Every structure is written in structure tokens, then in C-alpha cells.
Amino acid sequence: MKFLDEAKIFLKSGDGGNGCVAFRREKFIEFGGPNGGDGGRGGDVWVEAVDGLNTLIDYRYQQHFKAERGHHGMGSDRSGAKGQDTVLRVPVGTQVLDDDKETVLADLTEVGQRVRLLKGGDGGFGNAHFKTSTNRAPRRADPGWPGEERWVWLRLKLIADAGLVGLPNAGKSTFLAATSAARPKIADYPFTTLHPNLGVVRVDDHEFVLADIPGLIEGAHEGAGLGDRFLGHVERCGVLLHLVDGTQEDVAEAYRVVRGELAAYGGGLAAKPEIVGLNKTDALDAETLAARLKALKAAAGRKAKVVALSGATGGGVQEVLRLLWTRIAESRPAPAAEEQPAPADITPWAPTDSD
Ligand SMILES: Nc1nc2c(ncn2[C@@H]2O[C@H](COP(=O)(O)OP(=O)(O)OP(=O)(O)O)[C@@H](O)[C@H]2O)c(=O)[nH]1
Ligand SMILES: [Mg+2]
């Protein structure tokens, strides 16, 4: 199963600025000639792959992108300035597709790569441009040429950064729903989740992709329950969030069952950094909570970090997200900072490609 993050957006490049009708007016100069300047070119729309983004979440909130219109020409032969370009910053791996969702307009595979999607309209000529030997006072100036506009799709193949594991009913989907815009099915029976769900989680100024997969049970590696066939979706995660339902008697056993299945699955899952969450703590009194937390800590050993939380009320959730982010940041390859030129927001307009 492939996970895709998609967004449909509307783009428009800037219209050209209008040309100007003006005449030279100066004392003692009769019949000053035409001096209306040309309009400026409209801004272009670019797309650029940048470092530090890994989802298209920003394009859910803003869907219309317009570049600035070229400035109008003015008297005294002043031409209008070029309109500002608009640069869409997208994660590496983003493809830009046409409205039909098939034609690939741009495929951004490395940081810093930028592609012009729409060109701004040309500016109109001012009346100085229309001066001829027979018409020395032309009143004609052209309006700017319109910019281009189109709908495009942005598409990014998502890879989960963090994976939720646990027994059925541990509250995995509730956690995903509480921390992202994903709306997985949640219910009070095992195997509510039949397919993996992904959500984009924001914590502080970072964002990462969290995968919720169906619950594991004892013998999953032999096909019990839904088996371990969805574990492949968390194989490439940097960290696992292992949720244990705190309302059950033996939290340590619940923890061990899932660890056993992760180890049996192989693929390095058992060796992945793990955050252990004692979940549903809102339903526990202080004494039970302390006892179960202690039992779970003993089972998890020193290596794993154990946190008490409640996906339903949100208690402890921020702490868990920060811990997850820390592990994810550690697991991501360090960006090769020296190699990348600082991405400038605007590319200077090169007159050579302005045909
Ligand atoms: N009191 C309490 N109940 C919770 C909490 N989180 C989840 N639940 C309840 O636990 C039940 C199971 O929640 P789900 O999120 O569907 O659990 P799951 O781990 O996704 O279950 P599967 O998809 O079957 O593996 C639901 O009835 C939830 O309302 C919590 O923090 N506190
Ligand atoms: Mg679920």
C-alpha cells in the first residue's frame, strides 16, 4: 500500500503592467514628444524543493497562489518594475502534476531544484514605443498581457517517521486522531483498525508522519489476528510508539507480547528506538497508575522511555510527541549543510529567457 500526500492548488502568474500614455512637458519646449514607459513583466510562479519539509500540509490551508502583477509604466520614459515572483516551497520528492493528475510537470528530486511553472505576462508598450515619422504624438499604449493560470496537483509519497504499535484496543487510533488531522475509526473492540492510517503530526515547529497500524496479538508472526503483515509499514520509521492499555491488569505481559511479535517479525523492528506509553491513564486512580507504571517500567527495562498518557484527554501527549520528535531527528540523516547554497526567495529575472 502506498501512502500519498496530495494537494490541489491554483496558480496564477502576474499580469503584465500597462503601458503609459504621456508627453514631455517642459517650459519653452513646444510639442514635447511621447514619453510613456512600458509596463513591467508580471511575476512568475516557481516551485522549489527545500530542506526541512516532509509533508504537503501547508497546501491544505492555502490553495491559491498568485504572483504579483507587473507595475505600470509611467511618464518620463519610466518603465514599470517587474512583479514579484511567487515561490512554492515543497519537500524533496514532490511531483507537480497537471489537472488530469497524470502529466508530470515537474519532479523535484533534490534540495534547491526549482522549476518555473508559470511565466508572468509581458508588460504593455507605452506610447513612446509607437512614435513614427508620421505619427509623432501617438495616443496608443498597450495594456499588459495577462498572466497564465492553471490548477495543478502536488503529490508526495509519504514515509512514516513514527509507528504506533500495541495490542488491539490499546488506543492507537485514538492517539493518531488526537494528534493529527487523520480520522481513523475508533471503537471499543479489538481489530477496529483494518488498514494502516497515516497522519501528519505537528509538535513545536516540526512535523512528522505517524502511522497507525492494526493491533498485534500473540502469534501475529504466525498469522494470528491480522498477523504481522502491516508491520512493513513501520519498518522504515525512526521510532516506535508502543502503547499499552493501562486499564488492563497485567500491563507488563501486554508489553512483552508485542515485543515478542516485533522480535519475531525481524527487520530490525525490535532494535528500533521505542517510546512506551501507558495509555488511558484518565481511567485510573493514582494508586493503580503508580503500580502499573512501575510494572511497565520494570518490563520495558532501562533502554525504553516509559511515559503515562491519555489519548482521550490529552494528558502527557505533548511530552510523548516531543520524545518522538527527538528520536526522529536523531534518526534522520544530518543535512549536508555546506553543500547547499542558501535558497534565495526570489530568482533575479534574467532578460535572456524572457522571449
Ligand atoms: N478512557 C480512555 N479510553 C480510551 C483512551 N484511548 C482510547 N480509548 C478507548 O479505547 C477503545 C479503543 O481505542 P482505539 O483507538 O480504537 O484502539 P486501537 O489501539 O486503535 O485498537 P485496534 O484498532 O483495534 O488495534 C475505544 O473505545 C477508545 O474510546 C484513553 O486515553 N482513555
Ligand atoms: Mg485502531
mmCIF file of C-alpha atoms and ligand atoms in Angstrom:
data_model
loop_
_atom_site.group_PDB
_atom_site.id
_atom_site.type_symbol
_atom_site.label_atom_id
_atom_site.label_comp_id
_atom_site.label_asym_id
_atom_site.label_seq_id
_atom_site.Cartn_x
_atom_site.Cartn_y
_atom_site.Cartn_z
ATOM 1 C CA MET A 1 0.000 0.000 0.000
ATOM 2 C CA LYS A 2 1.317 3.395 -0.942
ATOM 3 C CA PHE A 3 0.586 6.468 1.088
ATOM 4 C CA LEU A 4 0.284 9.674 -0.753
ATOM 5 C CA ASP A 5 0.014 13.186 0.402
ATOM 6 C CA GLU A 6 -1.757 15.282 -2.193
ATOM 7 C CA ALA A 7 -2.968 18.794 -2.589
ATOM 8 C CA LYS A 8 -4.718 20.560 -5.424
ATOM 9 C CA ILE A 9 -3.756 24.169 -5.820
ATOM 10 C CA PHE A 10 -4.495 27.075 -8.109
ATOM 11 C CA LEU A 11 -1.638 29.062 -9.607
ATOM 12 C CA LYS A 12 -1.626 32.332 -11.411
ATOM 13 C CA SER A 13 1.326 34.300 -12.682
ATOM 14 C CA GLY A 14 1.208 38.073 -12.631
ATOM 15 C CA ASP A 15 -0.359 40.065 -15.448
ATOM 16 C CA GLY A 16 1.937 42.469 -17.210
ATOM 17 C CA GLY A 17 1.736 46.119 -16.223
ATOM 18 C CA ASN A 18 0.049 48.559 -18.616
ATOM 19 C CA GLY A 19 1.984 50.827 -20.879
ATOM 20 C CA CYS A 20 1.554 54.525 -20.284
ATOM 21 C CA VAL A 21 0.437 57.443 -22.458
ATOM 22 C CA ALA A 22 2.409 60.538 -21.547
ATOM 23 C CA PHE A 23 4.062 63.509 -23.247
ATOM 24 C CA ARG A 24 7.046 65.532 -22.391
ATOM 25 C CA ARG A 25 6.000 68.806 -20.826
ATOM 26 C CA GLU A 26 8.661 71.385 -20.252
ATOM 27 C CA LYS A 27 8.841 75.135 -20.301
ATOM 28 C CA PHE A 28 9.872 76.530 -23.684
ATOM 29 C CA ILE A 29 9.567 73.153 -25.356
ATOM 30 C CA GLU A 30 6.608 73.024 -27.600
ATOM 31 C CA PHE A 31 5.256 69.681 -28.769
ATOM 32 C CA GLY A 32 7.313 67.571 -26.363
ATOM 33 C CA GLY A 33 7.297 64.042 -27.720
ATOM 34 C CA PRO A 34 5.626 60.962 -26.250
ATOM 35 C CA ASN A 35 7.413 59.522 -23.229
ATOM 36 C CA GLY A 36 5.057 56.934 -21.694
ATOM 37 C CA GLY A 37 7.065 53.977 -20.350
ATOM 38 C CA ASP A 38 6.360 50.274 -20.850
ATOM 39 C CA GLY A 39 4.626 48.173 -18.203
ATOM 40 C CA GLY A 40 6.709 45.700 -16.177
ATOM 41 C CA ARG A 41 6.509 41.947 -16.626
ATOM 42 C CA GLY A 42 4.250 40.044 -14.248
ATOM 43 C CA GLY A 43 5.829 37.785 -11.623
ATOM 44 C CA ASP A 44 6.444 34.099 -12.362
ATOM 45 C CA VAL A 45 5.316 31.123 -10.293
ATOM 46 C CA TRP A 46 8.090 28.738 -9.279
ATOM 47 C CA VAL A 47 8.215 25.592 -7.289
ATOM 48 C CA GLU A 48 11.313 24.796 -5.258
ATOM 49 C CA ALA A 49 12.376 21.754 -3.264
ATOM 50 C CA VAL A 50 13.635 22.773 0.154
ATOM 51 C CA ASP A 51 15.124 21.033 3.096
ATOM 52 C CA GLY A 52 13.232 20.569 6.342
ATOM 53 C CA LEU A 53 9.752 19.928 4.964
ATOM 54 C CA ASN A 54 8.379 16.442 4.659
ATOM 55 C CA THR A 55 4.703 16.859 4.007
ATOM 56 C CA LEU A 56 2.392 18.997 1.915
ATOM 57 C CA ILE A 57 0.348 20.027 4.931
ATOM 58 C CA ASP A 58 0.781 23.751 4.256
ATOM 59 C CA TYR A 59 -1.019 23.401 0.937
ATOM 60 C CA ARG A 60 -4.162 22.236 2.711
ATOM 61 C CA TYR A 61 -4.529 25.608 4.318
ATOM 62 C CA GLN A 62 -3.632 27.845 1.434
ATOM 63 C CA GLN A 63 -4.645 26.738 -2.032
ATOM 64 C CA HIS A 64 -4.379 29.846 -4.195
ATOM 65 C CA PHE A 65 -1.038 31.273 -5.188
ATOM 66 C CA LYS A 66 -0.690 34.368 -7.290
ATOM 67 C CA ALA A 67 2.405 36.206 -8.380
ATOM 68 C CA GLU A 68 2.393 39.973 -8.355
ATOM 69 C CA ARG A 69 1.241 41.966 -11.350
ATOM 70 C CA GLY A 70 3.871 43.979 -13.207
ATOM 71 C CA HIS A 71 3.911 47.662 -12.329
ATOM 72 C CA HIS A 72 2.509 50.112 -14.849
ATOM 73 C CA GLY A 73 4.699 52.239 -16.999
ATOM 74 C CA MET A 74 4.951 55.928 -16.137
ATOM 75 C CA GLY A 75 5.705 59.229 -17.788
ATOM 76 C CA SER A 76 9.263 60.438 -18.446
ATOM 77 C CA ASP A 77 10.079 57.075 -20.026
ATOM 78 C CA ARG A 78 9.961 55.210 -16.776
ATOM 79 C CA SER A 79 9.094 51.558 -17.280
ATOM 80 C CA GLY A 80 7.220 49.677 -14.597
ATOM 81 C CA ALA A 81 9.032 47.258 -12.280
ATOM 82 C CA LYS A 82 8.661 43.520 -12.704
ATOM 83 C CA GLY A 83 6.098 41.902 -10.407
ATOM 84 C CA GLN A 84 7.411 39.758 -7.529
ATOM 85 C CA ASP A 85 7.709 36.049 -8.213
ATOM 86 C CA THR A 86 5.880 33.542 -6.061
ATOM 87 C CA VAL A 87 7.900 30.545 -4.938
ATOM 88 C CA LEU A 88 6.124 27.457 -3.618
ATOM 89 C CA ARG A 89 8.369 25.657 -1.169
ATOM 90 C CA VAL A 90 7.801 21.931 -1.203
ATOM 91 C CA PRO A 91 9.536 18.876 0.250
ATOM 92 C CA VAL A 92 12.041 16.929 -1.807
ATOM 93 C CA GLY A 93 10.257 14.134 -3.673
ATOM 94 C CA THR A 94 7.269 16.270 -4.617
ATOM 95 C CA GLN A 95 5.847 15.903 -8.087
ATOM 96 C CA VAL A 96 3.761 18.553 -9.756
ATOM 97 C CA LEU A 97 1.016 17.065 -11.904
ATOM 98 C CA ASP A 98 -1.344 18.649 -14.338
ATOM 99 C CA ASP A 99 -5.057 18.916 -13.675
ATOM 100 C CA ASP A 100 -5.536 15.444 -15.211
ATOM 101 C CA LYS A 101 -3.370 14.006 -12.398
ATOM 102 C CA GLU A 102 -1.195 12.157 -14.898
ATOM 103 C CA THR A 103 1.046 14.508 -16.796
ATOM 104 C CA VAL A 104 4.096 15.259 -14.703
ATOM 105 C CA LEU A 105 5.024 18.922 -14.991
ATOM 106 C CA ALA A 106 7.912 18.826 -12.562
ATOM 107 C CA ASP A 107 9.641 16.200 -10.484
ATOM 108 C CA LEU A 108 11.671 17.672 -7.666
ATOM 109 C CA THR A 109 14.280 15.227 -6.528
ATOM 110 C CA GLU A 110 16.960 17.322 -4.866
ATOM 111 C CA VAL A 111 17.148 20.209 -2.476
ATOM 112 C CA GLY A 112 17.432 23.534 -4.242
ATOM 113 C CA GLN A 113 15.930 22.327 -7.506
ATOM 114 C CA ARG A 114 13.472 24.872 -8.852
ATOM 115 C CA VAL A 115 11.173 24.856 -11.805
ATOM 116 C CA ARG A 116 9.168 27.677 -13.314
ATOM 117 C CA LEU A 117 5.568 26.564 -13.643
ATOM 118 C CA LEU A 118 4.038 29.758 -14.980
ATOM 119 C CA LYS A 119 5.518 32.753 -16.655
ATOM 120 C CA GLY A 120 4.307 36.256 -15.923
ATOM 121 C CA GLY A 121 2.600 38.225 -18.676
ATOM 122 C CA ASP A 122 4.647 40.762 -20.600
ATOM 123 C CA GLY A 123 4.183 44.420 -19.893
ATOM 124 C CA GLY A 124 2.335 46.557 -22.439
ATOM 125 C CA PHE A 125 4.228 49.122 -24.503
ATOM 126 C CA GLY A 126 3.974 52.768 -23.550
ATOM 127 C CA ASN A 127 3.205 55.392 -26.176
ATOM 128 C CA ALA A 128 6.911 56.233 -26.624
ATOM 129 C CA HIS A 129 7.077 52.918 -28.397
ATOM 130 C CA PHE A 130 4.573 53.906 -31.074
ATOM 131 C CA LYS A 131 6.278 57.041 -32.247
ATOM 132 C CA THR A 132 6.809 57.055 -36.005
ATOM 133 C CA SER A 133 7.775 59.674 -38.559
ATOM 134 C CA THR A 134 4.157 60.157 -39.478
ATOM 135 C CA ASN A 135 2.638 59.947 -36.022
ATOM 136 C CA ARG A 136 4.740 61.896 -33.619
ATOM 137 C CA ALA A 137 2.147 62.148 -30.894
ATOM 138 C CA PRO A 138 0.693 58.654 -30.610
ATOM 139 C CA ARG A 139 -2.025 58.202 -28.030
ATOM 140 C CA ARG A 140 -1.734 54.467 -28.100
ATOM 141 C CA ALA A 141 -0.363 52.399 -25.211
ATOM 142 C CA ASP A 142 -0.962 48.670 -24.785
ATOM 143 C CA PRO A 143 -2.382 47.068 -21.717
ATOM 144 C CA GLY A 144 -0.221 44.389 -20.079
ATOM 145 C CA TRP A 145 -0.565 40.809 -21.286
ATOM 146 C CA PRO A 146 -2.440 38.559 -18.931
ATOM 147 C CA GLY A 147 -0.508 36.030 -16.851
ATOM 148 C CA GLU A 148 -1.197 32.317 -17.070
ATOM 149 C CA GLU A 149 -3.311 30.342 -14.656
ATOM 150 C CA ARG A 150 -3.912 26.676 -14.013
ATOM 151 C CA TRP A 151 -4.813 24.116 -11.408
ATOM 152 C CA VAL A 152 -2.110 21.616 -10.525
ATOM 153 C CA TRP A 153 -1.700 18.731 -8.142
ATOM 154 C CA LEU A 154 1.179 18.407 -5.743
ATOM 155 C CA ARG A 155 1.914 14.836 -4.835
ATOM 156 C CA LEU A 156 4.354 13.378 -2.351
ATOM 157 C CA LYS A 157 4.920 9.791 -1.386
ATOM 158 C CA LEU A 158 4.926 9.664 2.378
ATOM 159 C CA ILE A 159 7.130 7.553 4.537
ATOM 160 C CA ALA A 160 6.122 7.241 8.161
ATOM 161 C CA ASP A 161 8.596 8.668 10.655
ATOM 162 C CA ALA A 162 6.972 7.129 13.709
ATOM 163 C CA GLY A 163 4.858 3.991 14.032
ATOM 164 C CA LEU A 164 2.204 3.082 16.595
ATOM 165 C CA VAL A 165 2.276 -0.485 17.833
ATOM 166 C CA GLY A 166 0.398 -2.275 20.578
ATOM 167 C CA LEU A 167 -2.293 -4.802 21.313
ATOM 168 C CA PRO A 168 -5.755 -4.236 19.857
ATOM 169 C CA ASN A 169 -7.720 -1.637 21.825
ATOM 170 C CA ALA A 170 -4.603 -0.018 23.254
ATOM 171 C CA GLY A 171 -5.821 3.341 21.944
ATOM 172 C CA LYS A 172 -3.533 3.685 18.924
ATOM 173 C CA SER A 173 -6.137 5.155 16.591
ATOM 174 C CA THR A 174 -7.374 7.468 19.335
ATOM 175 C CA PHE A 175 -3.830 8.746 19.719
ATOM 176 C CA LEU A 176 -3.479 9.337 15.984
ATOM 177 C CA ALA A 177 -6.802 11.159 15.858
ATOM 178 C CA ALA A 178 -5.848 13.302 18.841
ATOM 179 C CA THR A 179 -2.548 14.410 17.387
ATOM 180 C CA SER A 180 -3.237 14.781 13.674
ATOM 181 C CA ALA A 181 -5.989 15.601 11.220
ATOM 182 C CA ALA A 182 -6.413 11.892 10.426
ATOM 183 C CA ARG A 183 -9.812 10.449 11.318
ATOM 184 C CA PRO A 184 -9.320 6.710 11.766
ATOM 185 C CA LYS A 185 -12.143 4.538 13.017
ATOM 186 C CA ILE A 186 -12.147 4.180 16.791
ATOM 187 C CA ALA A 187 -14.225 1.651 18.712
ATOM 188 C CA ASP A 188 -14.302 -0.388 21.829
ATOM 189 C CA TYR A 189 -13.488 -3.731 20.261
ATOM 190 C CA PRO A 190 -10.304 -5.353 19.012
ATOM 191 C CA PHE A 191 -9.310 -5.029 15.356
ATOM 192 C CA THR A 192 -11.199 -1.848 14.718
ATOM 193 C CA THR A 193 -8.348 -0.770 12.507
ATOM 194 C CA LEU A 194 -8.005 -2.991 9.460
ATOM 195 C CA HIS A 195 -5.676 -0.854 7.371
ATOM 196 C CA PRO A 196 -2.822 1.423 8.271
ATOM 197 C CA ASN A 197 -3.639 5.107 8.666
ATOM 198 C CA LEU A 198 -1.247 7.952 8.412
ATOM 199 C CA GLY A 199 -1.398 11.355 9.962
ATOM 200 C CA VAL A 200 0.819 14.383 9.953
ATOM 201 C CA VAL A 201 1.683 15.496 13.452
ATOM 202 C CA ARG A 202 2.893 18.939 14.336
ATOM 203 C CA VAL A 203 4.890 19.441 17.501
ATOM 204 C CA ASP A 204 6.510 22.766 18.319
ATOM 205 C CA ASP A 205 7.798 23.837 14.920
ATOM 206 C CA HIS A 206 8.320 20.386 13.495
ATOM 207 C CA GLU A 207 6.138 17.966 11.674
ATOM 208 C CA PHE A 208 6.356 14.268 11.145
ATOM 209 C CA VAL A 209 4.292 11.407 9.803
ATOM 210 C CA LEU A 210 2.760 8.971 12.261
ATOM 211 C CA ALA A 211 1.422 5.571 11.169
ATOM 212 C CA ASP A 212 -1.340 3.724 12.998
ATOM 213 C CA ILE A 213 -1.485 0.032 12.156
ATOM 214 C CA PRO A 214 -3.820 -2.765 13.228
ATOM 215 C CA GLY A 215 -3.173 -4.231 16.670
ATOM 216 C CA LEU A 216 -0.834 -7.173 17.171
ATOM 217 C CA ILE A 217 -1.668 -10.226 19.232
ATOM 218 C CA GLU A 218 0.287 -13.208 20.441
ATOM 219 C CA GLY A 219 1.177 -15.351 17.451
ATOM 220 C CA ALA A 220 0.815 -12.494 14.947
ATOM 221 C CA HIS A 221 4.012 -13.652 13.266
ATOM 222 C CA GLU A 222 2.249 -16.954 12.592
ATOM 223 C CA GLY A 223 -0.753 -15.171 11.203
ATOM 224 C CA ALA A 224 -2.903 -14.837 14.331
ATOM 225 C CA GLY A 225 -5.341 -11.928 14.255
ATOM 226 C CA LEU A 226 -4.490 -9.727 11.319
ATOM 227 C CA GLY A 227 -0.994 -11.063 11.593
ATOM 228 C CA ASP A 228 2.151 -9.068 11.161
ATOM 229 C CA ARG A 229 1.606 -8.121 7.567
ATOM 230 C CA PHE A 230 1.231 -4.451 8.329
ATOM 231 C CA LEU A 231 4.476 -4.210 10.237
ATOM 232 C CA GLY A 232 6.237 -3.467 6.951
ATOM 233 C CA HIS A 233 4.686 -0.003 7.151
ATOM 234 C CA VAL A 234 6.637 0.840 10.267
ATOM 235 C CA GLU A 235 9.879 -0.803 9.167
ATOM 236 C CA ARG A 236 11.336 2.453 7.915
ATOM 237 C CA CYS A 237 10.191 4.549 10.877
ATOM 238 C CA GLY A 238 12.791 6.202 13.048
ATOM 239 C CA VAL A 239 10.925 5.385 16.255
ATOM 240 C CA LEU A 240 8.049 3.262 17.542
ATOM 241 C CA LEU A 241 5.407 4.398 19.984
ATOM 242 C CA HIS A 242 4.339 1.327 21.849
ATOM 243 C CA LEU A 243 1.011 1.929 23.576
ATOM 244 C CA VAL A 244 -0.146 -0.249 26.426
ATOM 245 C CA ASP A 245 -3.729 -0.062 27.685
ATOM 246 C CA GLY A 246 -3.365 0.986 31.322
ATOM 247 C CA THR A 247 -6.802 -0.277 32.272
ATOM 248 C CA GLN A 248 -5.809 -3.911 31.912
ATOM 249 C CA GLU A 249 -4.480 -5.894 34.856
ATOM 250 C CA ASP A 250 -1.197 -7.108 33.507
ATOM 251 C CA VAL A 251 0.465 -4.305 31.604
ATOM 252 C CA ALA A 252 3.858 -5.998 31.705
ATOM 253 C CA GLU A 253 2.522 -9.054 29.910
ATOM 254 C CA ALA A 254 0.836 -6.884 27.274
ATOM 255 C CA TYR A 255 4.158 -5.191 26.683
ATOM 256 C CA ARG A 256 6.042 -8.480 26.385
ATOM 257 C CA VAL A 257 3.587 -9.983 23.898
ATOM 258 C CA VAL A 258 4.041 -7.107 21.488
ATOM 259 C CA ARG A 259 7.811 -7.051 21.935
ATOM 260 C CA GLY A 260 7.855 -10.757 21.211
ATOM 261 C CA GLU A 261 5.990 -10.230 17.945
ATOM 262 C CA LEU A 262 8.276 -7.373 16.917
ATOM 263 C CA ALA A 263 11.298 -9.579 17.523
ATOM 264 C CA ALA A 264 9.736 -12.496 15.632
ATOM 265 C CA TYR A 265 8.997 -10.243 12.682
ATOM 266 C CA GLY A 266 12.633 -9.231 12.381
ATOM 267 C CA GLY A 267 13.518 -6.419 10.001
ATOM 268 C CA GLY A 268 15.278 -4.581 12.815
ATOM 269 C CA LEU A 269 11.966 -3.666 14.454
ATOM 270 C CA ALA A 270 12.973 -4.894 17.890
ATOM 271 C CA ALA A 271 16.110 -2.769 17.798
ATOM 272 C CA LYS A 272 14.322 0.466 16.867
ATOM 273 C CA PRO A 273 14.143 3.274 19.393
ATOM 274 C CA GLU A 274 10.943 2.842 21.342
ATOM 275 C CA ILE A 275 8.813 5.125 23.462
ATOM 276 C CA VAL A 276 6.468 3.186 25.713
ATOM 277 C CA GLY A 277 3.165 4.828 26.605
ATOM 278 C CA LEU A 278 1.000 3.688 29.476
ATOM 279 C CA ASN A 279 -2.263 4.830 27.943
ATOM 280 C CA LYS A 280 -5.776 5.596 29.239
ATOM 281 C CA THR A 281 -4.427 6.974 32.491
ATOM 282 C CA ASP A 282 -7.544 9.140 32.793
ATOM 283 C CA ALA A 283 -9.408 5.978 33.750
ATOM 284 C CA LEU A 284 -7.010 5.055 36.581
ATOM 285 C CA ASP A 285 -6.796 6.232 40.178
ATOM 286 C CA ALA A 286 -3.436 7.473 41.380
ATOM 287 C CA GLU A 287 -2.544 4.287 43.217
ATOM 288 C CA THR A 288 -3.270 1.942 40.318
ATOM 289 C CA LEU A 289 -1.486 4.291 37.971
ATOM 290 C CA ALA A 290 1.666 4.251 40.083
ATOM 291 C CA ALA A 291 1.621 0.467 40.383
ATOM 292 C CA ARG A 292 1.085 -0.115 36.680
ATOM 293 C CA LEU A 293 3.664 2.433 35.686
ATOM 294 C CA LYS A 294 6.141 0.668 37.920
ATOM 295 C CA ALA A 295 5.314 -2.724 36.452
ATOM 296 C CA LEU A 296 5.604 -1.414 32.925
ATOM 297 C CA LYS A 297 8.925 0.278 33.622
ATOM 298 C CA ALA A 298 10.255 -2.969 35.028
ATOM 299 C CA ALA A 299 9.143 -4.856 31.925
ATOM 300 C CA ALA A 300 10.470 -2.269 29.491
ATOM 301 C CA GLY A 301 13.873 -2.139 31.095
ATOM 302 C CA ARG A 302 16.239 0.796 31.101
ATOM 303 C CA LYS A 303 16.543 1.377 27.403
ATOM 304 C CA ALA A 304 12.957 2.333 26.680
ATOM 305 C CA LYS A 305 11.429 5.546 27.940
ATOM 306 C CA VAL A 306 8.080 4.996 29.654
ATOM 307 C CA VAL A 307 5.507 7.788 29.800
ATOM 308 C CA ALA A 308 1.993 7.885 31.246
ATOM 309 C CA LEU A 309 -0.542 9.438 28.913
ATOM 310 C CA SER A 310 -4.143 9.619 27.881
ATOM 311 C CA GLY A 311 -5.006 9.929 24.228
ATOM 312 C CA ALA A 312 -8.576 10.746 25.225
ATOM 313 C CA THR A 313 -7.848 13.728 27.482
ATOM 314 C CA GLY A 314 -4.511 14.734 26.002
ATOM 315 C CA GLY A 315 -2.580 14.348 29.253
ATOM 316 C CA GLY A 316 1.075 13.521 28.579
ATOM 317 C CA VAL A 317 0.530 13.625 24.826
ATOM 318 C CA GLN A 318 2.763 16.648 24.184
ATOM 319 C CA GLU A 319 5.577 15.041 26.122
ATOM 320 C CA VAL A 320 5.265 11.889 24.040
ATOM 321 C CA LEU A 321 5.274 13.886 20.809
ATOM 322 C CA ARG A 322 8.416 15.737 21.847
ATOM 323 C CA LEU A 323 10.145 12.481 22.709
ATOM 324 C CA LEU A 324 9.137 11.050 19.357
ATOM 325 C CA TRP A 325 10.411 14.088 17.538
ATOM 326 C CA THR A 326 13.762 13.910 19.334
ATOM 327 C CA ARG A 327 14.245 10.302 18.233
ATOM 328 C CA ILE A 328 13.129 11.079 14.683
ATOM 329 C CA ALA A 329 15.534 13.990 14.418
ATOM 330 C CA GLU A 330 18.333 11.715 15.620
ATOM 331 C CA SER A 331 17.467 9.059 13.081
ATOM 332 C CA ARG A 332 17.272 11.368 10.085
ATOM 333 C CA PRO A 333 20.453 11.761 8.108
ATOM 334 C CA ALA A 334 22.101 15.032 9.033
ATOM 335 C CA PRO A 335 21.545 17.603 6.293
ATOM 336 C CA ALA A 336 24.710 18.326 4.376
ATOM 337 C CA ALA A 337 24.638 21.991 5.233
ATOM 338 C CA GLU A 338 27.806 23.097 3.424
ATOM 339 C CA GLU A 339 26.747 21.756 0.076
ATOM 340 C CA GLN A 340 23.547 23.704 -0.208
ATOM 341 C CA PRO A 341 23.524 27.326 -1.164
ATOM 342 C CA ALA A 342 21.084 29.260 0.946
ATOM 343 C CA PRO A 343 17.884 29.189 -1.087
ATOM 344 C CA ALA A 344 17.083 32.694 -2.191
ATOM 345 C CA ASP A 345 13.408 33.516 -2.147
ATOM 346 C CA ILE A 346 13.378 35.232 -5.468
ATOM 347 C CA THR A 347 15.409 34.456 -8.528
ATOM 348 C CA PRO A 348 16.528 37.551 -10.333
ATOM 349 C CA TRP A 349 14.755 37.814 -13.592
ATOM 350 C CA ALA A 350 17.115 37.004 -16.453
ATOM 351 C CA PRO A 351 16.209 39.046 -19.521
ATOM 352 C CA THR A 352 17.723 36.347 -21.758
ATOM 353 C CA ASP A 353 14.905 33.884 -21.181
ATOM 354 C CA SER A 354 12.156 36.402 -21.423
ATOM 355 C CA ASP A 355 11.292 35.779 -25.058
HETATM 356 N N1 LIG B 1 -10.515 6.156 28.959
HETATM 357 C C1 LIG B 1 -9.814 6.139 27.818
HETATM 358 N N2 LIG B 1 -10.254 5.409 26.778
HETATM 359 C C2 LIG B 1 -9.526 5.410 25.638
HETATM 360 C C3 LIG B 1 -8.325 6.170 25.518
HETATM 361 N N3 LIG B 1 -7.830 5.964 24.280
HETATM 362 C C4 LIG B 1 -8.668 5.118 23.656
HETATM 363 N N4 LIG B 1 -9.698 4.775 24.461
HETATM 364 C C5 LIG B 1 -10.803 3.874 24.125
HETATM 365 O O1 LIG B 1 -10.283 2.598 23.853
HETATM 366 C C6 LIG B 1 -11.013 1.969 22.809
HETATM 367 C C7 LIG B 1 -10.085 1.523 21.712
HETATM 368 O O2 LIG B 1 -9.498 2.645 21.104
HETATM 369 P P1 LIG B 1 -8.844 2.592 19.656
HETATM 370 O O3 LIG B 1 -8.143 3.905 19.475
HETATM 371 O O4 LIG B 1 -9.825 2.167 18.643
HETATM 372 O O5 LIG B 1 -7.762 1.448 19.883
HETATM 373 P P2 LIG B 1 -6.761 0.786 18.816
HETATM 374 O O6 LIG B 1 -5.499 0.527 19.536
HETATM 375 O O7 LIG B 1 -6.683 1.624 17.620
HETATM 376 O O8 LIG B 1 -7.492 -0.588 18.515
HETATM 377 P P3 LIG B 1 -7.348 -1.547 17.207
HETATM 378 O O9 LIG B 1 -7.520 -0.669 16.025
HETATM 379 O O10 LIG B 1 -8.437 -2.494 17.373
HETATM 380 O O11 LIG B 1 -5.999 -2.147 17.297
HETATM 381 C C8 LIG B 1 -12.045 2.982 22.340
HETATM 382 O O12 LIG B 1 -13.261 2.699 22.964
HETATM 383 C C9 LIG B 1 -11.490 4.296 22.835
HETATM 384 O O13 LIG B 1 -12.512 5.219 23.102
HETATM 385 C C10 LIG B 1 -7.906 6.944 26.660
HETATM 386 O O14 LIG B 1 -6.892 7.648 26.656
HETATM 387 N N5 LIG B 1 -8.697 6.880 27.767
HETATM 388 MG MG MG B 2 -7.139 1.242 15.742
#
